[in-house]
Amino acid sequence: MNLEVFLGKARFRNPLVLASGTFGYGLTHTHVIDRMGAFVTKGITVQERVGNPPPRIWDTAETVINSVGLENVGLKRFKEETLPLIHISTPLYVNLAGVDLDDFRILIKSLRDDERVAGFELNLSCPNVKEGGVALGQSVDRVREVTSLARSLTTKPLWAKLTSNFCDVRQTSKAAADAGADALVLINTLNALVIDIKGRKPFLGAGSGGLSGPAIKPYVLYIVKEVSRQINIPVIASGGVTSGTDVIEYLLAGASLVQLGSINLVDPEAGLRILEELKRYFEQEGISSPAGIIGQLEER
Amino acid sequence: MNLEVFLGKARFRNPLVLASGTFGYGLTHTHVIDRMGAFVTKGITVQERVGNPPPRIWDTAETVINSVGLENVGLKRFKEETLPLIHISTPLYVNLAGVDLDDFRILIKSLRDDERVAGFELNLSCPNVKEGGVALGQSVDRVREVTSLARSLTTKPLWAKLTSNFCDVRQTSKAAADAGADALVLINTLNALVIDIKGRKPFLGAGSGGLSGPAIKPYVLYIVKEVSRQINIPVIASGGVTSGTDVIEYLLAGASLVQLGSINLVDPEAGLRILEELKRYFEQEGISSPAGIIGQLEER
Amino acid sequence: MTPASFLVMKRHQATLLENRRLGPGLYSLQVEFEDLGDVEPGQFFEFLTGARFLRRAFSVADRDAMRLRFVLRVVGKGTAWLSQLTEGSKLNLAGPLGQGVAMPSEGPVMLLAGGIGAAPLLYLARKLNEQRVEVDALLAAGTKEELILTEEFGSLCRKVILATDDGSCGHKGLLTDILPALPAINDIQIFYACGPESMFAALKRLDLGKPLYAFLESRMGCGTGLCMGCGVLGRDGRYHRVCTEGPVFNLEEIEL
Amino acid sequence: MTPASFLVMKRHQATLLENRRLGPGLYSLQVEFEDLGDVEPGQFFEFLTGARFLRRAFSVADRDAMRLRFVLRVVGKGTAWLSQLTEGSKLNLAGPLGQGVAMPSEGPVMLLAGGIGAAPLLYLARKLNEQRVEVDALLAAGTKEELILTEEFGSLCRKVILATDDGSCGHKGLLTDILPALPAINDIQIFYACGPESMFAALKRLDLGKPLYAFLESRMGCGTGLCMGCGVLGRDGRYHRVCTEGPVFNLEEIEL
Ligand SMILES: Cc1cc2nc3c(=O)[nH]c(=O)nc-3n(C[C@H](O)[C@H](O)[C@H](O)COP(=O)(O)OP(=O)(O)OC[C@H]3O[C@@H](n4cnc5c(N)ncnc54)[C@H](O)[C@@H]3O)c2cc1C
Ligand SMILES: Cc1cc2nc3c(=O)[nH]c(=O)nc-3n(C[C@H](O)[C@H](O)[C@H](O)COP(=O)(O)OP(=O)(O)OC[C@H]3O[C@@H](n4cnc5c(N)ncnc54)[C@H](O)[C@@H]3O)c2cc1C
Ligand SMILES: Cc1cc2nc3c(=O)[nH]c(=O)nc-3n(C[C@H](O)[C@H](O)[C@H](O)COP(=O)(O)O)c2cc1C
Ligand SMILES: Cc1cc2nc3c(=O)[nH]c(=O)nc-3n(C[C@H](O)[C@H](O)[C@H](O)COP(=O)(O)O)c2cc1C
Ligand code: FES
Ligand code: FES
């Protein structure tokens, strides 16, 4: 059995990707990272960010709401201090969280020639920062501009990570594809508000956060199916995966790779379990490679 | 204590509304309906609809996904057979599910003079029918047109029930408000796909469905807060309410009325329990009326 | 539409007295109620579980004073959750829901059970027995281990015929393979059947020439007629609510 | 960043031996492990619950061979779920997580516990006792019923001082009202405190002139340093991860 997936020339040993923000910078748990298809770093900004005031986490039985607010070491320290410490055998994608074109230009120019960096995930969708982030990703024009710029600056794989908040993600997907993205990542967290009724104020220190976890899976699955049928670049799914079954659902719906996010918080070795579940399914069903099921969902 | 809410001249004895599609036509459980602020019928279409093929329901621990597909008796039978059987003391809102302007014209003209009908909820958002529904509600222009037409046909209260699927609900909210809606209902179910991996086909007979239930509450709460701060007509919240606490959260976020949907499926008397919880909170906190807390969420 | 008692959902806080494994993934639950009115064969209760948002429907399989018996098969998260409950647990239940089955004016009748379908038919056998209507039962399942409630049927029926797909007990073959050749079949006035959809489809093709009442399942939303979630397609081209118009239908009146 | 053992989450399938109510909403859980290495005071375990997606963190309150004791206060859905577990239940746990507290080179030391804050300090008292460091404890709570673990501290400490907000037991007043006037306080070399945020803020204002280590809580995501969800603001203007850089911090180094 061969779980390899190719997106263009980029090879992934299996369809599992550790999602941005849920696995740090790749400095720990490398025994997990080294078994995955790819690893995406926490979002990196040009300047170091201390992040949002606590509390930053809320959850229900099937969701997580976070407002970490892109706390990260910033481009300089990432390049000088963090990157040299990352020792993984899995393609390293850097999640770039820019506010405007200048930011993305600086980020890509600084990192594009580092051979440890396999590619970039353009974060056009973080709901946890006031500027940039989700606001960028809601505008078809901004998505096109940022992706075009990024494309003009690097030949490395470029993933555009999009949002469905307050916009038509089918349109932004098309814009990113037209502007030269190699793949779409669908989707970042949903805007979410948790209220402390005693204090009559938002529970999270930042006011609001981003919703993820198993409850959003049916919603994201629908989006992945719709977009992957309309847009002819690969789709990478991100939303609510906790099991091998979920991965297969996303592959059937049309995703080529599948990200694991919130589940890593419950169990940083979840990726290993999910990989085993995936293998067992492929074995049982006599499927020889992911290509055999990607997009194979029948219509009703 | 007085739980009354007024939207313009329309009076509601309390902020609780039984949501469309989760309480039938109001023919049973009238002891519950009569204690609520308002009752909304199942969506009514011009022609009778048999609805979608089964299965029509899926659920997880915190969500429901339905694809009933607007099964309903149709305008003629609703008016002639069903309406005369409805004996409730609570304002009756008819959920109108049109595909185009003609449909809405026919529906409103036929029902507007019936004194049993207190007002209309324009269903611009059903994800479970191929034509109309959600597609209408995704277009700012269609929302404006339908709402304007409806406004020109009746002076009865008009609620525009909107979707956040593949659109910017802040824009459609503005369009509905500008076109004369008396209130916005936010939001209808989210598009959702459930996959049967054995059969490699969608689990629901209709292919996909609409996601509701407690897991979507933080998402809808965020939308309600954003829209109610930007648009100056009342907002009616719909999404994931299961307790008095949830109702208070929506009131704080800016909703004037709050709908109960999926929870009615678990317990058709949930409205009575939630009403008691709401009263207890008002008592404990010494709040004399909903007006005292609507929109009173502090910023962070 | 006339208001009927089963349309208003009566909720109970009941106690699990016994949770016994009957076979692979098969469990028998004895539940004690504080307050319980009439319960007719065919009616069901809806259980709240900690694993799913909506209630889960289970037919009444037997009754003894204030105790009801349910028999369940683990197929997903809700049933798995219920199967793990320990004795003494409190249960949040609603019911009885649905319409009781039309009782026959005269016998003999035959009960046709496929797998877990034996559950509601046992309670029907009990009631028929009380009314001195003669009753035969044909109980079929995949394997011997999956054949359940055979002793209970034995004590209530004139004749009990067993069948398994693999021949590990009783006749070998599907229920509908065995049924036509049974000598007992000729004097049967009414059939009552419960089993998987494929069994009903095959029964329809057999065309037994006598009324056949089918105990249907369906994924339910509310269980009380409010949501139109549970529709089964009728011969009239309309969907009928399994929860309130059923769960028992004349096989002739439904499309499969 | 040097790899440390607590950074790789070790998962356990453990057994609940005892679940005992200590007071209003307060429970003591004895858990038996199959395999358990060193556990230091200040370290915590994360429990999976059926009510919330993420794990819930609880400090080790005591140890006896392969058994750990946890003491929990019900504040929400996860703790309510745990409080209802019956003996014999299987628990999915991860740990030990976080860094153990810096042990003092010499005593006497004083433990300052507000409410449920007594839990991790008990295990520290045990370890100090083993190392023959003299230890006093000031245990405060809202009411007499909420004062927990007093006997256990009694058997390990030189002196145990009790206080309640309402005066129903021991001194009347907040921990920080009583502390400055205590005669014992003068020779204390190090303080260890665990309690609500307001207590830490008041302790900071008291300025005891000796090192004070604060056992902090925070809403956590991963518990293993991956998500930046648990930050506490440091004097350096940066957020420090309670899960891996803590949960114990020198009170001087954090902003409250
Ligand atoms: C009136 C009535 C009476 C009934 N009486 C009984 C009875 O007496 N005894 C009894 O055992 N049952 C009975 N049932 C059936 C019972 O209600 C169902 O088995 C139960 O609701 C299943 O719940 P669950 O949460 O375990 O399954 P779920 O987890 O909701 O799964 C439901 C079904 O979907 C399948 N499934 C799960 N996940 C997927 C997926 N990803 N893709 C495709 N399929 C999937 C499962 O295998 C299962 O068949 C009755 C039903 C009705 C309507
Ligand atoms: C390192 C560490 C060690 C710990 N050790 C212990 C210990 O030994 N013993 C112990 O009892 N606890 C301990 N805790 C705290 C414990 O982890 C929490 O109490 C627990 O996680 C709460 O989970 P829950 O699901 O019960 O609460 P949740 O339901 O998640 O609620 C969490 C908090 O939010 C509040 N809340 C709930 N809903 C709302 C709302 N709508 N608006 C505003 N507030 C709301 C609750 O009252 C509660 O205070 C420790 C924490 C840490 C980080
Ligand atoms: C704690 C946390 C932090 C996150 N940080 C980032 C981030 O820095 N950049 C980003 O693009 N996405 C971030 N995400 C989003 C995830 O990468 C993922 O897209 C999302 O959580 C949905 O997937 P899931 O349901 O599997 O978690 C974060 C999510 C969580 C829960
Ligand atoms: C079974 C079911 C049927 C529904 N039918 C309709 C409908 O006919 N018209 C409509 O506008 N909304 C319909 N809805 C949407 C609800 O009215 C409500 O807006 C939505 O479920 C979100 O609220 P909730 O999370 O409280 O359920 C339906 C929802 C469910 C669960
Ligand atoms: S389950 Fe809701 S109408 Fe039958
Ligand atoms: S809880 Fe995730 S970094 Fe501390």
XYZ file of N, CA and C in Angstrom, chain C residues 22-139:
354
model
N -27.090 -10.224 25.426
C -27.800 -11.388 24.875
C -26.995 -12.081 23.787
N -26.138 -11.327 23.134
C -25.376 -11.882 22.009
C -24.446 -10.796 21.512
N -23.837 -10.986 20.377
C -22.874 -9.989 19.880
C -23.547 -8.636 19.630
N -23.203 -7.639 20.456
C -23.785 -6.303 20.316
C -25.257 -6.234 20.687
N -25.769 -7.264 21.334
C -27.196 -7.309 21.671
C -27.393 -7.261 23.186
N -28.232 -6.352 23.647
C -28.416 -6.134 25.081
C -29.890 -6.070 25.442
N -30.202 -6.569 26.616
C -31.561 -6.498 27.137
C -31.569 -5.560 28.330
N -32.393 -4.527 28.282
C -32.461 -3.538 29.363
C -33.805 -3.619 30.077
N -33.765 -3.855 31.380
C -34.971 -3.790 32.206
C -35.015 -2.410 32.842
N -36.117 -1.727 32.651
C -36.204 -0.352 33.144
C -37.412 -0.206 34.056
N -37.203 0.375 35.221
C -38.325 0.570 36.134
C -38.812 2.014 36.114
N -40.125 2.151 35.961
C -40.755 3.472 35.906
C -41.428 3.797 37.227
N -41.568 5.100 37.482
C -42.313 5.493 38.672
C -43.780 5.606 38.350
N -44.063 5.775 37.085
C -45.424 6.103 36.707
C -45.559 5.710 35.234
N -46.486 4.817 34.969
C -46.569 4.283 33.613
C -48.004 3.883 33.320
N -48.565 4.460 32.272
C -49.935 4.111 31.893
C -49.940 2.939 30.925
N -50.969 2.894 30.086
C -51.063 1.823 29.094
C -49.932 1.929 28.086
N -49.458 0.791 27.674
C -48.466 0.745 26.606
C -48.883 -0.343 25.633
N -49.020 0.023 24.359
C -49.487 -0.959 23.376
C -48.328 -1.510 22.555
N -48.477 -2.740 22.077
C -47.435 -3.293 21.200
C -47.243 -2.388 19.990
N -46.011 -2.157 19.623
C -45.717 -1.256 18.506
C -45.274 0.102 18.994
N -45.681 0.441 20.214
C -45.252 1.753 20.723
C -43.781 1.704 21.137
N -43.193 2.884 21.199
C -41.772 2.943 21.498
C -41.467 4.063 22.489
N -40.299 4.012 23.044
C -39.809 5.055 23.943
C -38.562 5.658 23.338
N -38.328 6.915 23.645
C -37.110 7.564 23.167
C -36.175 7.834 24.337
N -34.936 7.399 24.189
C -33.924 7.498 25.247
C -32.978 8.655 24.941
N -32.716 9.457 25.957
C -31.655 10.450 25.831
C -30.328 9.735 26.095
N -29.322 10.045 25.280
C -28.007 9.448 25.532
C -26.983 10.572 25.683
N -25.835 10.233 26.237
C -24.797 11.241 26.378
C -23.963 11.394 25.119
N -24.287 10.616 24.088
C -23.416 10.583 22.909
C -24.013 11.289 21.693
N -25.308 11.506 21.710
C -25.977 12.124 20.570
C -26.951 13.175 21.061
N -27.211 14.176 20.224
C -28.114 15.255 20.621
C -29.574 14.794 20.687
N -29.980 14.048 19.678
C -31.377 13.619 19.623
C -31.596 12.329 20.408
N -32.829 12.094 20.775
C -33.168 10.849 21.464
C -33.047 9.668 20.513
N -32.978 8.468 21.073
C -32.916 7.240 20.297
C -34.154 6.396 20.604
N -34.791 5.888 19.547
C -36.058 5.161 19.695
C -35.844 3.670 19.904
N -36.556 3.101 20.891
C -36.549 1.654 21.097
C -37.964 1.174 21.405
N -38.322 0.091 20.753
C -39.649 -0.489 20.924
C -39.749 -1.176 22.269
N -40.939 -1.179 22.801
C -41.187 -1.937 24.015
C -41.164 -3.416 23.643
N -40.313 -4.186 24.333
C -40.182 -5.613 24.025
C -40.956 -6.463 25.018
N -41.240 -5.878 26.179
C -42.042 -6.619 27.141
C -42.387 -5.713 28.311
N -43.386 -6.154 29.074
C -43.788 -5.369 30.233
C -44.145 -6.290 31.392
N -43.772 -5.835 32.593
C -44.172 -6.543 33.803
C -44.435 -5.454 34.839
N -45.707 -5.175 35.079
C -46.113 -4.110 36.005
C -45.455 -2.782 35.590
N -44.623 -2.211 36.454
C -44.022 -0.917 36.131
C -42.666 -1.068 35.456
N -42.373 -2.258 35.005
C -41.094 -2.478 34.347
C -41.273 -2.731 32.873
N -40.442 -2.084 32.086
C -40.437 -2.351 30.645
C -39.096 -2.972 30.279
N -39.173 -3.808 29.264
C -37.949 -4.393 28.746
C -37.706 -3.832 27.355
N -36.467 -3.486 27.096
C -36.052 -3.064 25.761
C -34.909 -3.967 25.333
N -34.847 -4.241 24.047
C -33.724 -5.024 23.559
C -33.055 -4.206 22.479
N -31.751 -4.008 22.617
C -31.120 -3.138 21.629
C -29.884 -3.750 21.007
N -29.662 -3.307 19.801
C -28.493 -3.741 19.059
C -27.581 -2.528 18.876
N -26.320 -2.698 19.168
C -25.371 -1.586 19.044
C -25.024 -1.388 17.566
N -25.378 -0.217 17.048
C -25.052 0.090 15.648
C -24.279 1.394 15.513
N -24.285 2.215 16.564
C -23.610 3.510 16.457
C -23.331 4.051 17.845
N -23.147 5.374 17.924
C -22.687 5.986 19.175
C -23.737 5.965 20.285
N -24.994 6.226 19.912
C -26.039 6.272 20.935
C -26.278 4.900 21.536
N -26.390 3.892 20.705
C -26.619 2.539 21.204
C -25.394 2.038 21.973
N -24.207 2.399 21.537
C -23.006 2.001 22.282
C -23.049 2.602 23.680
N -23.432 3.847 23.765
C -23.504 4.538 25.063
C -24.493 3.827 25.990
N -25.655 3.502 25.442
C -26.677 2.832 26.261
C -26.200 1.450 26.710
N -25.504 0.761 25.818
C -25.097 -0.608 26.145
C -24.099 -0.648 27.297
N -23.448 0.487 27.547
C -22.441 0.511 28.609
C -22.969 0.974 29.956
N -24.251 1.283 30.013
C -24.816 1.760 31.277
C -24.814 0.640 32.314
N -24.535 1.042 33.547
C -24.534 0.045 34.612
C -25.856 0.087 35.371
N -26.130 -1.009 36.029
C -27.392 -1.099 36.778
C -27.478 -0.006 37.822
N -28.678 0.531 37.988
C -28.866 1.628 38.923
C -28.822 2.988 38.239
N -28.334 3.029 36.993
C -28.270 4.302 36.274
C -29.664 4.901 36.095
N -29.711 6.208 36.118
C -30.966 6.905 35.834
C -31.072 7.151 34.334
N -32.263 6.953 33.808
C -32.483 7.139 32.379
C -33.494 8.238 32.142
N -33.232 9.070 31.154
C -34.203 10.075 30.737
C -34.916 9.533 29.500
N -36.187 9.196 29.683
C -36.963 8.551 28.618
C -38.200 9.361 28.293
N -38.690 9.180 27.083
C -39.962 9.792 26.717
C -40.823 8.725 26.056
N -42.098 8.702 26.417
C -42.975 7.733 25.787
C -44.157 7.388 26.677
N -45.012 6.491 26.266
C -44.932 5.772 24.998
C -45.268 6.677 23.820
N -44.605 6.433 22.709
C -44.805 7.212 21.491
C -45.264 6.290 20.364
N -45.859 6.891 19.362
C -46.327 6.114 18.217
C -47.649 5.425 18.519
N -48.225 4.896 17.478
C -49.514 4.238 17.631
C -49.315 2.739 17.842
N -50.084 2.195 18.739
C -50.074 0.750 18.927
C -50.557 0.080 17.650
N -50.177 -1.169 17.508
C -50.559 -1.913 16.320
C -52.046 -2.283 16.388
N -52.683 -2.390 15.216
C -54.064 -2.853 15.172
C -54.091 -4.323 15.586
N -54.867 -4.632 16.639
C -54.900 -6.019 17.099
C -55.859 -6.811 16.210
N -55.568 -8.088 15.986
C -56.401 -8.881 15.086
C -57.715 -9.258 15.760
N -58.768 -9.394 14.987
C -60.023 -9.858 15.571
C -59.972 -11.375 15.750
N -59.255 -12.043 14.861
C -59.104 -13.487 15.066
C -57.763 -14.003 14.550
N -57.367 -15.153 15.072
C -56.085 -15.753 14.712
C -56.285 -16.883 13.738
N -55.312 -17.715 13.568
C -53.978 -17.523 14.109
C -53.196 -16.457 13.345
N -52.249 -15.854 14.059
C -51.396 -14.857 13.410
C -49.964 -15.374 13.429
N -49.165 -14.803 12.562
C -47.754 -15.191 12.558
C -46.855 -13.960 12.657
N -45.847 -14.099 13.518
C -44.877 -13.017 13.712
C -43.603 -13.355 12.945
N -43.122 -12.405 12.174
C -41.930 -12.628 11.350
C -40.836 -11.681 11.807
N -39.811 -12.243 12.447
C -38.776 -11.383 13.035
C -37.438 -11.589 12.361
N -36.852 -10.501 11.901
C -35.487 -10.548 11.382
C -34.567 -9.881 12.388
N -33.653 -10.616 12.974
C -32.684 -10.052 13.910
C -33.320 -9.343 15.079
N -32.910 -8.099 15.304
C -33.394 -7.306 16.426
C -34.902 -7.047 16.309
N -35.472 -7.310 15.133
C -36.913 -7.166 14.911
C -37.753 -8.004 15.856
N -37.121 -8.973 16.511
C -37.854 -9.786 17.483
C -38.374 -8.950 18.653
N -37.684 -7.834 18.949
C -38.004 -7.064 20.158
C -39.475 -6.636 20.242
N -39.970 -5.835 19.313
C -41.362 -5.385 19.464
C -42.373 -6.528 19.314
N -41.987 -7.566 18.567
C -42.927 -8.664 18.325
C -43.138 -9.506 19.580
N -42.145 -9.495 20.477
C -42.310 -10.244 21.723
C -43.454 -9.666 22.545
N -43.468 -8.338 22.630
C -44.547 -7.698 23.405
C -45.901 -7.942 22.739
N -45.900 -7.975 21.407
C -47.142 -8.289 20.695
C -47.568 -9.726 21.005
N -46.612 -10.649 21.019
C -46.926 -12.044 21.352
C -47.560 -12.119 22.739
N -46.985 -11.370 23.678
C -47.533 -11.354 25.043
C -48.997 -10.906 25.035
N -49.277 -9.835 24.310
C -50.649 -9.293 24.301
C -51.613 -10.235 23.573
N -51.144 -10.841 22.499
C -51.992 -11.765 21.749
C -52.323 -12.961 22.635
N -51.316 -13.396 23.367
C -51.477 -14.509 24.280
C -52.514 -14.195 25.346
N -52.435 -12.985 25.899
C -53.422 -12.559 26.905
C -54.825 -12.575 26.316
N -54.906 -12.237 25.023
C -56.239 -12.191 24.389
C -56.589 -13.523 23.749
N -55.823 -14.532 24.037
C -56.058 -15.896 23.554
C -56.157 -15.993 22.027
N -55.366 -15.191 21.380
C -55.254 -15.327 19.924
C -54.074 -16.249 19.660
N -54.263 -17.239 18.848
C -53.168 -18.163 18.564
C -52.086 -17.484 17.735
N -50.839 -17.763 18.126
C -49.762 -17.054 17.460
C -48.550 -17.970 17.225
N -48.036 -17.897 15.995
C -46.802 -18.594 15.633
C -45.714 -17.546 15.425
N -44.464 -17.990 15.566
C -43.371 -17.037 15.318
C -42.291 -17.669 14.466
N -41.837 -16.914 13.509
C -40.675 -17.325 12.725
C -39.567 -16.329 13.048
N -38.557 -16.825 13.726
C -37.458 -15.938 14.155
C -36.211 -16.244 13.332
